[in-house]
Tab-separated table of C-alpha atoms in Angstrom:
chain	number	residue	atom	x	y	z
A	1133	MET	CA	-18.545	3.728	0.472
A	1134	LYS	CA	-18.304	0.758	-1.891
A	1135	ASN	CA	-14.823	0.303	-3.352
A	1136	PRO	CA	-14.505	-2.740	-5.661
A	1137	PHE	CA	-10.743	-2.292	-6.129
A	1138	ALA	CA	-10.123	-2.220	-2.375
A	1139	GLU	CA	-12.204	-5.378	-2.014
A	1140	LEU	CA	-10.255	-7.095	-4.814
A	1141	VAL	CA	-6.864	-6.344	-3.267
A	1142	GLY	CA	-8.047	-6.957	0.297
A	1143	PHE	CA	-7.827	-3.476	1.825
A	1144	ALA	CA	-9.878	-2.941	4.979
A	1145	LEU	CA	-10.926	0.743	4.944
A	1146	GLN	CA	-11.798	2.588	8.146
A	1147	MET	CA	-12.901	6.025	7.061
A	1148	GLY	CA	-12.895	8.848	9.566
A	1149	ARG	CA	-16.050	10.685	10.558
A	1150	ARG	CA	-17.726	12.942	7.992
A	1151	GLY	CA	-15.517	15.968	7.307
A	1152	SER	CA	-12.466	14.542	9.099
A	1153	GLY	CA	-10.260	14.071	6.044
A	1154	ALA	CA	-8.888	10.888	7.604
A	1155	CYS	CA	-8.736	7.204	6.762
A	1156	THR	CA	-6.896	4.158	8.072
A	1157	THR	CA	-6.400	1.194	5.792
A	1158	THR	CA	-4.997	-2.228	6.638
A	1159	LEU	CA	-3.794	-5.087	4.475
A	1160	ASP	CA	-2.435	-8.477	5.451
A	1161	VAL	CA	0.723	-9.364	3.523
A	1162	ARG	CA	0.010	-12.386	1.316
A	1163	PRO	CA	2.234	-14.245	-1.172
A	1164	GLU	CA	0.256	-12.698	-4.083
A	1165	LEU	CA	1.476	-9.226	-3.041
A	1166	LEU	CA	5.188	-10.107	-3.159
A	1167	ASN	CA	7.536	-9.273	-6.014
A	1168	PRO	CA	10.134	-11.766	-7.330
A	1169	ASN	CA	12.525	-10.641	-4.565
A	1170	GLY	CA	10.086	-11.797	-1.879
A	1171	VAL	CA	9.078	-8.328	-0.647
A	1172	VAL	CA	5.747	-6.511	-0.967
A	1173	HIS	CA	5.480	-5.023	-4.445
A	1174	GLY	CA	5.776	-1.237	-4.493
A	1175	GLY	CA	2.574	-1.082	-6.528
A	1176	ALA	CA	0.651	-2.635	-3.635
A	1177	LEU	CA	1.953	0.051	-1.250
A	1178	PHE	CA	1.211	2.774	-3.808
A	1179	ALA	CA	-2.326	1.468	-4.374
A	1180	MET	CA	-2.854	1.365	-0.627
A	1181	ALA	CA	-1.847	5.033	-0.229
A	1182	ASP	CA	-3.876	6.114	-3.282
A	1183	THR	CA	-6.999	4.293	-2.076
A	1184	ALA	CA	-6.690	5.673	1.460
A	1185	MET	CA	-6.152	9.211	0.157
A	1186	GLY	CA	-9.266	9.030	-2.002
A	1187	ALA	CA	-11.281	7.659	0.916
A	1188	ALA	CA	-9.997	10.347	3.298
A	1189	LEU	CA	-10.850	13.107	0.831
A	1190	HIS	CA	-14.253	11.528	0.235
A	1191	THR	CA	-15.194	12.349	3.845
A	1192	THR	CA	-15.002	16.062	2.935
A	1193	LEU	CA	-16.868	16.027	-0.381
A	1194	SER	CA	-20.287	17.614	-0.781
A	1195	GLN	CA	-23.199	15.802	-2.371
A	1196	GLY	CA	-22.375	15.179	-6.040
A	1197	GLU	CA	-18.687	16.111	-5.805
A	1198	TYR	CA	-16.107	13.525	-6.753
A	1199	CYS	CA	-12.317	13.369	-6.862
A	1200	ALA	CA	-9.447	11.903	-8.862
A	1201	THR	CA	-5.739	11.471	-8.305
A	1202	VAL	CA	-3.552	14.089	-9.990
A	1203	GLU	CA	-0.198	12.806	-8.717
A	1204	ILE	CA	1.371	10.899	-5.845
A	1205	LYS	CA	4.988	10.819	-4.736
A	1206	ILE	CA	5.964	7.884	-2.575
A	1207	HIS	CA	9.113	7.067	-0.628
A	1208	PHE	CA	9.759	3.374	0.009
A	1209	LEU	CA	11.691	3.300	3.291
A	1210	GLN	CA	11.897	-0.368	4.321
A	1211	PRO	CA	11.201	-3.695	2.587
A	1212	VAL	CA	8.230	-5.686	3.874
A	1213	THR	CA	8.046	-9.486	3.747
A	1214	LYS	CA	5.296	-10.285	6.269
A	1215	GLY	CA	2.845	-8.806	8.737
A	1216	LYS	CA	-0.058	-6.398	8.571
A	1217	LEU	CA	0.352	-3.141	6.676
A	1218	ARG	CA	-1.389	-0.102	8.170
A	1219	CYS	CA	-1.805	3.097	6.195
A	1220	ARG	CA	-2.787	6.225	8.128
A	1221	THR	CA	-3.886	9.071	5.896
A	1222	ARG	CA	-4.790	12.663	6.633
A	1223	LEU	CA	-5.865	15.683	4.664
A	1224	VAL	CA	-3.118	18.337	4.621
A	1225	HIS	CA	-4.965	20.995	2.592
A	1226	ARG	CA	-8.306	21.210	0.804
A	1227	GLY	CA	-9.198	24.006	-1.557
A	1228	SER	CA	-12.271	24.225	-3.752
A	1229	ARG	CA	-10.687	22.213	-6.597
A	1230	ILE	CA	-7.392	20.748	-5.290
A	1231	ALA	CA	-6.524	18.769	-2.162
A	1232	VAL	CA	-3.225	17.532	-0.729
A	1233	LEU	CA	-3.051	14.417	1.456
A	1234	GLU	CA	-0.317	12.424	3.154
A	1235	SER	CA	-0.086	8.750	4.010
A	1236	HIS	CA	2.235	6.893	6.360
A	1237	ILE	CA	2.443	3.122	5.877
A	1238	SER	CA	3.815	0.958	8.656
A	1239	VAL	CA	4.131	-2.605	9.872
A	1240	GLY	CA	3.864	-2.544	13.626
A	1241	ARG	CA	5.968	0.422	14.767
A	1242	LEU	CA	8.217	0.387	11.673
A	1243	GLN	CA	7.356	2.999	9.029
A	1244	VAL	CA	7.902	1.397	5.610
A	1245	ALA	CA	6.627	4.090	3.205
A	1246	GLN	CA	5.439	7.677	3.100
A	1247	ALA	CA	3.397	9.305	0.330
A	1248	LEU	CA	2.175	12.778	-0.571
A	1249	GLY	CA	-0.657	13.126	-3.062
A	1250	THR	CA	-2.554	15.788	-4.944
A	1251	PHE	CA	-6.187	15.206	-5.889
A	1252	ALA	CA	-8.573	17.147	-8.109
A	1253	ILE	CA	-12.058	17.874	-6.802
A	1254	PHE	CA	-14.840	18.030	-9.381
A	1255	ALA	CA	-18.136	19.813	-8.931
A	1256	PRO	CA	-21.396	18.013	-9.635
A	1257	ARG	CA	-22.098	17.699	-13.348
A	1258	PRO	CA	-24.933	19.921	-14.548
A	1259	GLN	CA	-27.917	18.304	-16.198
A	1260	LYS	CA	-27.517	18.203	-19.985
A	1261	THR	CA	-30.080	20.023	-22.056
A	1262	SER	CA	-31.318	18.573	-25.328
A	1263	ALA	CA	-29.463	21.257	-27.339
A	1264	VAL	CA	-26.117	20.346	-25.789
A	1265	ALA	CA	-26.663	16.592	-25.648
A	1266	GLY	CA	-26.249	16.118	-29.404
A	1267	ALA	CA	-23.306	18.485	-29.815
A	1268	LYS	CA	-20.002	17.018	-30.952
A	1269	ARG	CA	-16.627	18.107	-29.700
A	1270	ARG	CA	-14.215	19.590	-32.175
A	1271	ARG	CA	-11.018	17.653	-32.572
A	1272	LEU	CA	-7.806	19.581	-32.052
A	1273	SER	CA	-5.383	19.463	-34.979
A	1274	GLN	CA	-2.509	17.089	-34.484
């Protein structure tokens, strides 16, 4: 699966086998990822969990299905200043339209963050017919 954002940030994705609902992501701590206090920015850890969750869920999607983040709650447990971050993600529950995943981020044996996320699952889009293609949506009153 091509993921331009993961490539930009430097995530190395190792997706589980098809249907596994699992993904492991790694990221080497670099100076560009640090906040002004010299620790890894919380946004980098959040993006790591979000990316791994989407990749783990992707292993369970049928042809044409896609997913999007609904919400993620993250607990930052320890500051990180150096090393290799590893995010292990697993599918907790998958329904037909909603999935719940959890991620554990660590450096070595030290867990530094934990996240729980909810994702929406979208069915394949039907082909548009010519009658619907030109239709305009009504604007809701403000």
